[in-house]
Tab-separated table of C-alpha atoms and ligand atoms in Angstrom:
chain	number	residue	atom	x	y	z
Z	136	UNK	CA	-16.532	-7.953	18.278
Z	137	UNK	CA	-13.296	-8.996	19.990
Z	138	UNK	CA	-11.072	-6.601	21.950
Z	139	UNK	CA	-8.751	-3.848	19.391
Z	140	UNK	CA	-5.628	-5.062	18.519
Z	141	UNK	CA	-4.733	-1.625	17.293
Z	142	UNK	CA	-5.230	1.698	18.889
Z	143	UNK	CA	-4.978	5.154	17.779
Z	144	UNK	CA	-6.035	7.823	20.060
Z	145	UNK	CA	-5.495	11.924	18.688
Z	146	UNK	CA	-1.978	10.558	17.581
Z	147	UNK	CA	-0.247	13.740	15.947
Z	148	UNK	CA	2.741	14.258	14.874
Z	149	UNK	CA	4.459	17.688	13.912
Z	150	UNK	CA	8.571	17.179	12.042
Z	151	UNK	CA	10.737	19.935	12.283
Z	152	UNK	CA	12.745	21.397	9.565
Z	153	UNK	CA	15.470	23.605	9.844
Z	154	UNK	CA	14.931	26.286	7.475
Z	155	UNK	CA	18.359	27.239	5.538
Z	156	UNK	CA	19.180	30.861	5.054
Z	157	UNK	CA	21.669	31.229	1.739
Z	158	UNK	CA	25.471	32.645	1.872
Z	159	UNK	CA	27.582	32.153	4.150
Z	160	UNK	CA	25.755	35.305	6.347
Z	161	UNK	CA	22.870	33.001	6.373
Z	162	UNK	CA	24.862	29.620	7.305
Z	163	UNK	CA	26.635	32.212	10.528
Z	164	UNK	CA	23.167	33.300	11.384
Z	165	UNK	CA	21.753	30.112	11.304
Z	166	UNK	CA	24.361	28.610	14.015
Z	167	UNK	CA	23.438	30.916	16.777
Z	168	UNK	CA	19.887	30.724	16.129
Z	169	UNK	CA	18.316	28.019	14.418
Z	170	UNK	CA	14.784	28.735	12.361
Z	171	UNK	CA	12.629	25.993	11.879
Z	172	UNK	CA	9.101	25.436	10.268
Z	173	UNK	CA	6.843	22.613	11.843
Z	174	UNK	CA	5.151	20.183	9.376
Z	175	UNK	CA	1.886	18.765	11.235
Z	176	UNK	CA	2.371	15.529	9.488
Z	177	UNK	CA	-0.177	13.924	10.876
Z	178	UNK	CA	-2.917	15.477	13.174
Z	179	UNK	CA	-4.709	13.919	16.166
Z	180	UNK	CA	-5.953	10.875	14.580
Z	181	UNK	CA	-7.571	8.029	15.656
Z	182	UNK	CA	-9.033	4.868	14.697
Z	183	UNK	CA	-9.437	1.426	15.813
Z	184	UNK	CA	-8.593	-2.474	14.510
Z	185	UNK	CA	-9.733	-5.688	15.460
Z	186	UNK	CA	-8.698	-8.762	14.970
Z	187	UNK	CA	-8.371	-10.258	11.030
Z	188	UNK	CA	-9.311	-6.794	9.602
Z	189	UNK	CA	-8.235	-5.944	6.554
Z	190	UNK	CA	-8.004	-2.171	6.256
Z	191	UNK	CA	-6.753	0.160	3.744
Z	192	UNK	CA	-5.157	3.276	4.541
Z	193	UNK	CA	-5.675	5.989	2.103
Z	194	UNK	CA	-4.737	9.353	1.006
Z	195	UNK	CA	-2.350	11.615	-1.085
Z	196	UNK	CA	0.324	12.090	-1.599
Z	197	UNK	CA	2.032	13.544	1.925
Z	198	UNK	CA	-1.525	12.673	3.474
Z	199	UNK	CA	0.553	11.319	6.445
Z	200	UNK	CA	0.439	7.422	6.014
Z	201	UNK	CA	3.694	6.547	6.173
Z	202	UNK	CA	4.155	8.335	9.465
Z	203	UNK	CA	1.232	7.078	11.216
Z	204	UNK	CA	2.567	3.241	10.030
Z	205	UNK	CA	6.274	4.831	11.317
Z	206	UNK	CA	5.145	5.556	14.768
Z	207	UNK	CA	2.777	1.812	14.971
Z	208	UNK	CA	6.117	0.254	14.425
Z	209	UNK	CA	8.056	2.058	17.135
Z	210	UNK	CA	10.307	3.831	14.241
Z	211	UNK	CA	9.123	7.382	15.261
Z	212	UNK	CA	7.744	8.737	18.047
Z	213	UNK	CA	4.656	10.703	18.118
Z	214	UNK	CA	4.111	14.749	19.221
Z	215	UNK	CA	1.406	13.484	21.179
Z	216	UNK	CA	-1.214	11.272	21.419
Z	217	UNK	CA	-1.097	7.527	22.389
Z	218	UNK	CA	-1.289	3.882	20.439
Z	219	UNK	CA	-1.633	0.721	21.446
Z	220	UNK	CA	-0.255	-2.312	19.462
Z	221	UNK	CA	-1.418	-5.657	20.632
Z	222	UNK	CA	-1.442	-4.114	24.335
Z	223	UNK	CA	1.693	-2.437	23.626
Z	224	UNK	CA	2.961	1.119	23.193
Z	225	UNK	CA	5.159	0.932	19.891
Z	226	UNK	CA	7.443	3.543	20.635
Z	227	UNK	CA	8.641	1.844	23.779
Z	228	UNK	CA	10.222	-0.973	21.165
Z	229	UNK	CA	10.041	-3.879	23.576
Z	230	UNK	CA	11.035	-6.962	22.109
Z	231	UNK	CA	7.838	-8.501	22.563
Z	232	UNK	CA	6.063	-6.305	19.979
Z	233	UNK	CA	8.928	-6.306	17.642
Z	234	UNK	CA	8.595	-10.403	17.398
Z	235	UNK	CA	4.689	-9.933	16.522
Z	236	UNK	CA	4.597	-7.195	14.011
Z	237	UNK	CA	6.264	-6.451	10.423
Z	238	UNK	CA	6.569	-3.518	8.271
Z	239	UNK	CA	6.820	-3.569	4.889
Z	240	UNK	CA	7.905	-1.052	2.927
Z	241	UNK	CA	7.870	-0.805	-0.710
Z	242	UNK	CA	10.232	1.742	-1.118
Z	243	UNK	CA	12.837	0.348	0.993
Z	244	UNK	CA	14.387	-3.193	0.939
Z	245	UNK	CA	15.385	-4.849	4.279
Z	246	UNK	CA	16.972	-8.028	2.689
Z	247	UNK	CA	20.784	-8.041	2.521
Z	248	UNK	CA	21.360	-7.192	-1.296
Z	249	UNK	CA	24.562	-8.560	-1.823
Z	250	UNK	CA	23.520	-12.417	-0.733
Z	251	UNK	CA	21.188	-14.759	-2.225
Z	252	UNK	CA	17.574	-14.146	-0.814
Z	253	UNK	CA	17.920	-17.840	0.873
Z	254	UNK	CA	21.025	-16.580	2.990
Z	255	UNK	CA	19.365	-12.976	3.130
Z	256	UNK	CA	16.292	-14.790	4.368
Z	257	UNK	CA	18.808	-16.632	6.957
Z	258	UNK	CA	20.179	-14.049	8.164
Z	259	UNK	CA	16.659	-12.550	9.415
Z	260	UNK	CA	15.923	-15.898	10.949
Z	261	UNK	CA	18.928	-15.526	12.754
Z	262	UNK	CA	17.798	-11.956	14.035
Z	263	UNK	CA	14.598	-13.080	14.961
Z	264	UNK	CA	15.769	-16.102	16.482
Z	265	UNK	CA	13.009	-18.182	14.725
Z	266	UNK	CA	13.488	-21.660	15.433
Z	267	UNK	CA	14.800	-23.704	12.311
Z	268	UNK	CA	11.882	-25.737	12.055
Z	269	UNK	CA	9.593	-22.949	11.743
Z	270	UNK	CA	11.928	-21.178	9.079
Z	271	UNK	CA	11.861	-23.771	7.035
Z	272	UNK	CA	8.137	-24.330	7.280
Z	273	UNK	CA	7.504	-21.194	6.573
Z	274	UNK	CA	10.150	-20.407	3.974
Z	275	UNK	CA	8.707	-23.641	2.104
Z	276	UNK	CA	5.180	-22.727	2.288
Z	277	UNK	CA	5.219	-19.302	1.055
Z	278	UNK	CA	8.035	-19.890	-1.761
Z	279	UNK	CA	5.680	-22.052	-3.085
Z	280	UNK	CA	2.289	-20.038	-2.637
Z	281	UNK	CA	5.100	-16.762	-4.060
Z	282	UNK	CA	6.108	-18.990	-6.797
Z	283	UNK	CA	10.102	-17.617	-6.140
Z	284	UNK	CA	10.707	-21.546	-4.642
Z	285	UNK	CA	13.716	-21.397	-8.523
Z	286	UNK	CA	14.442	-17.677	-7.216
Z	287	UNK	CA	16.273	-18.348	-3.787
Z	288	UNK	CA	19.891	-19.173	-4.629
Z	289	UNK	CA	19.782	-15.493	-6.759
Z	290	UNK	CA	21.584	-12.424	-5.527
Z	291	UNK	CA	18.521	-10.136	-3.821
Z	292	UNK	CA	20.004	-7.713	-5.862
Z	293	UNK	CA	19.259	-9.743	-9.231
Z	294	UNK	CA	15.996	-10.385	-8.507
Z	295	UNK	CA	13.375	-8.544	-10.506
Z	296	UNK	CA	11.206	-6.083	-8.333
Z	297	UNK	CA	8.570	-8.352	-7.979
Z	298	UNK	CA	9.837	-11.339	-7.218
Z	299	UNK	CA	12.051	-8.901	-4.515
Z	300	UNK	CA	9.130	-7.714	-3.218
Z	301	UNK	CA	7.665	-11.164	-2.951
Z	302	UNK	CA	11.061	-12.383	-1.099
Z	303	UNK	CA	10.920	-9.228	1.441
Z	304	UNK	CA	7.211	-10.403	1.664
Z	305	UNK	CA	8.466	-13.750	3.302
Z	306	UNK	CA	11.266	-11.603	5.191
Z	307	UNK	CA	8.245	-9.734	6.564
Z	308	UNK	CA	6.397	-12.922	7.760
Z	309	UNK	CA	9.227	-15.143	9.123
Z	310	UNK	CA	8.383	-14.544	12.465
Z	311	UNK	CA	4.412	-15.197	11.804
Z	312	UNK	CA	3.539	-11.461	13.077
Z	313	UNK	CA	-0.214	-11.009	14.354
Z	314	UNK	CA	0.090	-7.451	13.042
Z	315	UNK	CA	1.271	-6.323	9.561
Z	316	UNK	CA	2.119	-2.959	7.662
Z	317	UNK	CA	2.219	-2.998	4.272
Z	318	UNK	CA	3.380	0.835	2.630
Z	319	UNK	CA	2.713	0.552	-0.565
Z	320	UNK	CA	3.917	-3.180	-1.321
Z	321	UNK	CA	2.868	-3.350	-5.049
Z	322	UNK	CA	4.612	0.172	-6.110
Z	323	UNK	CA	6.060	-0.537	-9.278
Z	324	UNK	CA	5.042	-4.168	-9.888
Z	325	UNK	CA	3.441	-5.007	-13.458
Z	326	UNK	CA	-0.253	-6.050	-13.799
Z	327	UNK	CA	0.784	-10.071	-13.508
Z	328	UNK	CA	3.103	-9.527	-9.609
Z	329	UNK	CA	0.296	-6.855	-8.556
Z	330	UNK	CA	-1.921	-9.534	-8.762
Z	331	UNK	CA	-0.294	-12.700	-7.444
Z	332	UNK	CA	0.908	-10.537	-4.564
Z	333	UNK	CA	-3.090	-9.169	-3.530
Z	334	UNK	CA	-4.004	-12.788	-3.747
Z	335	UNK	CA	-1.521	-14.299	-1.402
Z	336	UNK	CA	-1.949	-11.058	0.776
Z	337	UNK	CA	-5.950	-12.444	1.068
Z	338	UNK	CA	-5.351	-15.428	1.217
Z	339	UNK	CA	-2.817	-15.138	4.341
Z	340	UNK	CA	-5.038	-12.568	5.794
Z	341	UNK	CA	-8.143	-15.013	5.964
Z	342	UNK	CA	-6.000	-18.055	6.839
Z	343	UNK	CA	-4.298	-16.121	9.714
Z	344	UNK	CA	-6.249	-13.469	10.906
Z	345	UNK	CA	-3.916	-11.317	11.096
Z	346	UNK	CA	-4.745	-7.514	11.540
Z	347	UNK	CA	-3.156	-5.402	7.947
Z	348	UNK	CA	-2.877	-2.446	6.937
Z	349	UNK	CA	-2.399	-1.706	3.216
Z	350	UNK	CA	-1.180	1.757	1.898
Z	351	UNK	CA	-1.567	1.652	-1.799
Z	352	UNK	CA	-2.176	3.767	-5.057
Z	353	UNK	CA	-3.772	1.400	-6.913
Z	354	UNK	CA	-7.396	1.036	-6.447
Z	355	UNK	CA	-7.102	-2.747	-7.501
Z	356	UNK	CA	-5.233	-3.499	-4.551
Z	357	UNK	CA	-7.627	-1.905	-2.271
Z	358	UNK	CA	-11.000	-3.122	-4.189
Z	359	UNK	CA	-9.955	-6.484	-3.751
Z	360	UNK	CA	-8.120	-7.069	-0.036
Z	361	UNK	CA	-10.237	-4.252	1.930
Z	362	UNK	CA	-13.508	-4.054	3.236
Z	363	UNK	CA	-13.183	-0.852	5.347
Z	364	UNK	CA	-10.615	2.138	4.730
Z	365	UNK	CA	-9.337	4.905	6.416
Z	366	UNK	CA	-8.541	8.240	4.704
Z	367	UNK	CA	-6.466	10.774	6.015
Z	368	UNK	CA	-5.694	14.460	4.462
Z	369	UNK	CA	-3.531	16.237	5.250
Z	370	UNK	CA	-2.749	14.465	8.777
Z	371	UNK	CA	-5.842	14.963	9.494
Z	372	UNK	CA	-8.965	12.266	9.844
Z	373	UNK	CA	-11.164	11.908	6.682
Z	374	UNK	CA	-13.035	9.145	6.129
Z	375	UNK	CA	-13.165	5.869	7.949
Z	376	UNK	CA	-15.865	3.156	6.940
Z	377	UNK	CA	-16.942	0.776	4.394
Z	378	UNK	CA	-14.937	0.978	0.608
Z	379	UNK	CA	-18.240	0.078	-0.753
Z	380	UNK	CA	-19.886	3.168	0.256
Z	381	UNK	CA	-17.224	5.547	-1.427
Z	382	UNK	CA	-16.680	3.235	-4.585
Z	383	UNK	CA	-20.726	3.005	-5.148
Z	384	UNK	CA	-20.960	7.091	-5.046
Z	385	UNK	CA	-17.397	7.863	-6.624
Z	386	UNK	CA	-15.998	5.234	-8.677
Z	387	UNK	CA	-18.683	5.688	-11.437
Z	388	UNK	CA	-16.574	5.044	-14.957
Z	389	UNK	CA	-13.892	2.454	-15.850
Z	390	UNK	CA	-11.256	2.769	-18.390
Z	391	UNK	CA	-10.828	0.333	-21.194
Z	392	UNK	CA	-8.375	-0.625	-23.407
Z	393	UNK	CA	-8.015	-2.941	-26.201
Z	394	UNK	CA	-5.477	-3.892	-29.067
Z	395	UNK	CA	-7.564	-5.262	-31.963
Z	396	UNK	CA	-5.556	-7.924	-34.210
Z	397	UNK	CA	-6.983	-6.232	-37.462
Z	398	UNK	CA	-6.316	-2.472	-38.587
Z	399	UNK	CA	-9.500	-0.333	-38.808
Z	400	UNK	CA	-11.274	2.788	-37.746
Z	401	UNK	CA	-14.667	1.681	-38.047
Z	402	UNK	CA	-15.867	-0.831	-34.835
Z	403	UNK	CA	-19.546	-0.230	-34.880
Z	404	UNK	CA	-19.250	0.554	-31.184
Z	405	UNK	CA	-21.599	3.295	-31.371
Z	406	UNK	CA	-22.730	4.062	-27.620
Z	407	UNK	CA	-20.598	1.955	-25.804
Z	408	UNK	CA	-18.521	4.785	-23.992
Z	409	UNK	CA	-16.587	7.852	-24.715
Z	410	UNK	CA	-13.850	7.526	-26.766
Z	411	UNK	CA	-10.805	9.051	-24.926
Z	412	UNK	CA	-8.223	7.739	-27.607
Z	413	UNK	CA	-7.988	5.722	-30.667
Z	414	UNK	CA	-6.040	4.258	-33.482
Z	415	UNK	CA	-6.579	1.819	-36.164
Z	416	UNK	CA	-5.255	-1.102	-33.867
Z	417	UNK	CA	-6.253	0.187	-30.252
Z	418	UNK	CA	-9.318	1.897	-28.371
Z	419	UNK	CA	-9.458	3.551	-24.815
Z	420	UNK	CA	-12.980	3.786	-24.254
Z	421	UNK	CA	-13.995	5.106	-20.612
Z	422	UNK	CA	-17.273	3.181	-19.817
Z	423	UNK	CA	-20.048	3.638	-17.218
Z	424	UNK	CA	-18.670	1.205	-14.469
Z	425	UNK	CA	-22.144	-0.933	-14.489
Z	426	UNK	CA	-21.777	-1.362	-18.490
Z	427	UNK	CA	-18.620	-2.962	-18.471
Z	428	UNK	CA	-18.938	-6.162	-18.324
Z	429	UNK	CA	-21.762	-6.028	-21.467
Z	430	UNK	CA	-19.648	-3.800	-23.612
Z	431	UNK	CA	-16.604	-5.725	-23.550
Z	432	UNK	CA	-18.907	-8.693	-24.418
Z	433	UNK	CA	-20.055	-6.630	-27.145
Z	434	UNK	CA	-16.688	-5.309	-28.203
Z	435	UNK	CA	-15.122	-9.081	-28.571
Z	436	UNK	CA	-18.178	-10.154	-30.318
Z	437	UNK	CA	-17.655	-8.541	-33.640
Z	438	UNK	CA	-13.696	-7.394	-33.191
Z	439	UNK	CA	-10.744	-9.620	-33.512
Z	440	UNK	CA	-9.554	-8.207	-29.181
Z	441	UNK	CA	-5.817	-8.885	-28.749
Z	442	UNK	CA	-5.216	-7.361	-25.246
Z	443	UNK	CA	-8.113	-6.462	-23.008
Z	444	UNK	CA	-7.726	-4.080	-19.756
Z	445	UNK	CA	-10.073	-2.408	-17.287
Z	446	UNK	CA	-8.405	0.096	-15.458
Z	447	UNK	CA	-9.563	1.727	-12.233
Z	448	UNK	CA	-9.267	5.651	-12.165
Z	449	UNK	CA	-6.694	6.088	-9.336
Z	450	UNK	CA	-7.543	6.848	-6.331
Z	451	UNK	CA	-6.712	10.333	-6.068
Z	452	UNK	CA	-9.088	10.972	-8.396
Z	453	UNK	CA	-11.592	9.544	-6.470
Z	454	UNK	CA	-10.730	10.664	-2.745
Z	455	UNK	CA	-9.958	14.026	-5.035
Z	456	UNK	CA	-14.080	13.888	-5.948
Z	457	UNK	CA	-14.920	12.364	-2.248
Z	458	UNK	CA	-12.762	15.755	-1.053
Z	459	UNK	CA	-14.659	18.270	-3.447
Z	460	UNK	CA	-17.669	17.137	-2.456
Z	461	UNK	CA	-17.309	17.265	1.284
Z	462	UNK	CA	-15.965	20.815	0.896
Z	463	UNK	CA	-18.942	21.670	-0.968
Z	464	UNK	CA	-20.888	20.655	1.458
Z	465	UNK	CA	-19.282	22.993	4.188
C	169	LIG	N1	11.514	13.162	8.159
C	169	LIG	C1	10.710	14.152	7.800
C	169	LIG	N2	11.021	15.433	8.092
C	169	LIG	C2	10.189	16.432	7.758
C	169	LIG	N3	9.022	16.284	7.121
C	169	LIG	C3	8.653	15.034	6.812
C	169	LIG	C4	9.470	13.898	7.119
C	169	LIG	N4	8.842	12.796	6.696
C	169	LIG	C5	7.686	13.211	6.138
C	169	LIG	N5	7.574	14.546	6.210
C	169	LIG	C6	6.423	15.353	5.742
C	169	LIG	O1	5.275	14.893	6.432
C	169	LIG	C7	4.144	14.850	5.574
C	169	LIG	C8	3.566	13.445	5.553
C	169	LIG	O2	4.481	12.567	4.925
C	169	LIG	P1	4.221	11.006	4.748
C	169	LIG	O3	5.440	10.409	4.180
C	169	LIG	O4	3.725	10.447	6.045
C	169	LIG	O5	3.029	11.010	3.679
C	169	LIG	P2	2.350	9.794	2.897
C	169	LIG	O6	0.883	9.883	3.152
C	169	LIG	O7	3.030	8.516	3.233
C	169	LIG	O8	2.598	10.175	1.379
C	169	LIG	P3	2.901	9.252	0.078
C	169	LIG	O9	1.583	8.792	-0.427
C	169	LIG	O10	3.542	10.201	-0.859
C	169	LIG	O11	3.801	8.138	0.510
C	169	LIG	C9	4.621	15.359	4.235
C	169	LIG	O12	4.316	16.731	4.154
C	169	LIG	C10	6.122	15.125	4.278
C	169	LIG	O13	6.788	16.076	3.482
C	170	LIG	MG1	4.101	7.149	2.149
């Protein structure tokens, strides 16, 4: 295996929040002396990431993620505890790091909302100082692999979310960064953007080896770009190994649902799963996650299927089992 690119060593960090007292006796009290509870937001964690890894980066909600991806990127600085970015420390902000790194977060836009995402794109070129010729490379290739190559003379603010998201996903790559954060990038995105986005996420990952790291709800996005994952619970250090090893012993049941084109109550779908809801046009089955490919063979077989969909159970249910289980065991 090649050197790390990324280095976490008993990184913690603890925010502090200045507890308000009410009234205006409280607001006096609280100028002379100020109370304040510590959050441990994230708790001596470490981990390491070589080159072209994939990795997702899991946990509930207020697990800690987003701070551990704030303080890779320089945007916070830790308690304590050190990291190393591509032989950097990110915290330090040099502008060396900054031209070989992005983070992307969902939640947030960094494109210039009031310009067309072409001139918003621009103006991060200009930022960057990317050469022209590598813009426009760039710009060109992914537009096209994106399909938003009819979306770039539209107001950023116009755009749908996804194809926004796609256009901050260019933003984000401009500079061809060896290391990427992704928080969350497919919040909010229907089934259709979800998916073009995790396939031009692969596909970039394997052609450029770059080193990602993918915070996510859905378990579709992690299933199908990540190999290994790293949980964290509150701040703390979980799990960190192969997905296949937690989705074999956790992920056992899939939900499906279909729209049938005919009205009727009767399917003859005796023993094909438990029946979680149903009408005369639709079925939500939940279905032993082995049996699911045979039982929606079944199922279209002898009904007229509209709309099929196999959902994952999200994964706090699953890191919720993985959790329950470990605490069990102690
Ligand atoms: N600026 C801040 N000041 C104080 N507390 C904060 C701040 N930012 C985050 N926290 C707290 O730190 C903890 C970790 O938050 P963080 O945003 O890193 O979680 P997360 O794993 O990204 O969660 P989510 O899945 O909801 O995005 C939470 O308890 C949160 O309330
Ligand atoms: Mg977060």
């Amino acid at each position: 295996m090649s050197a790390p690119v990324i280095e976490v060593s008993e990184l913690t960090k603890i925010y502090r929040v200045y507890r308000k007292e009410g009234g205006v006796r409280g607001a006096l009290k609280g100028l002379f002396s100020r109370k304040y509870d510590e959050v441990r937001a994230v708790d001596g964690v470490s981990f390491s990431l070589c080159e072209g890894e994939f990795v997702g980066f899991l946990g509930p909600n207020g697990a800690g993620k987003t701070t551990v991806l704030k303080m890779l990127s320089g945007l916070l600085n830790p308690t304590s505890g050190n990291a190393r970015v591509l032989g950097f420390t990110p915290w330090e902000r040099s502008n060396a790091m900054k031209r070989q790194f992005s983070l992307l977060m969902g939640q947030k836009n960094a494109l210039w909302w009031d310009l067309p995402a072409r001139e918003s794109l621009e103006l991060n070129r200009a930022i960057y100082e990317i050469p022209v010729a590598q813009f426009n490379e760039v710009v060109e290739t992914l537009t096209t692999l994106l399909d938003v190559k009819d979306k770039m003379s539209t107001m950023v603010r116009e755009l749908s979310l996804g194809e926004r998201m796609k256009m901050e996903l260019i933003a984000a790559l401009l500079h061809r960064p060896k290391v990427l954060f992704l928080d969350e990038p497919t919040i909010g995105l229907d089934v259709v953007s979800q998916k073009k986005v995790r396939e031009f996420l692969r596909q970039y990952n394997a052609e450029h080896r770059i080193v990602t790291m993918l915070t996510s709800h859905y378990m579709g996005d992690i299933e199908e770009l990540c190999e290994r994952v790293i949980i964290i619970d509150k701040g703390r250090l979980f799990f960190d190994g192969p997905l296949d090893d937690i989705t074999n012993r956790y992920v056992t049941e899939k939900i499906l649902t279909l729209d049938f084109a005919d009205s009727r109550m009767e399917r003859g779908l005796e023993g094909c799963g438990e029946v979680i809801e149903q009408t005369p046009v639709s079925l939500k089955l939940k279905v032993p996650r082995a049996e699911v490919a045979a039982v929606c063979r079944r199922i279209l077989e002898s009904n007229p299927v509209r709309d099929i969909e196999v959902l994952e159970p999200p994964i706090e249910d699953i890191i919720r089992r993985l959790f329950d289980e470990q605490r069990a065991a102690r």
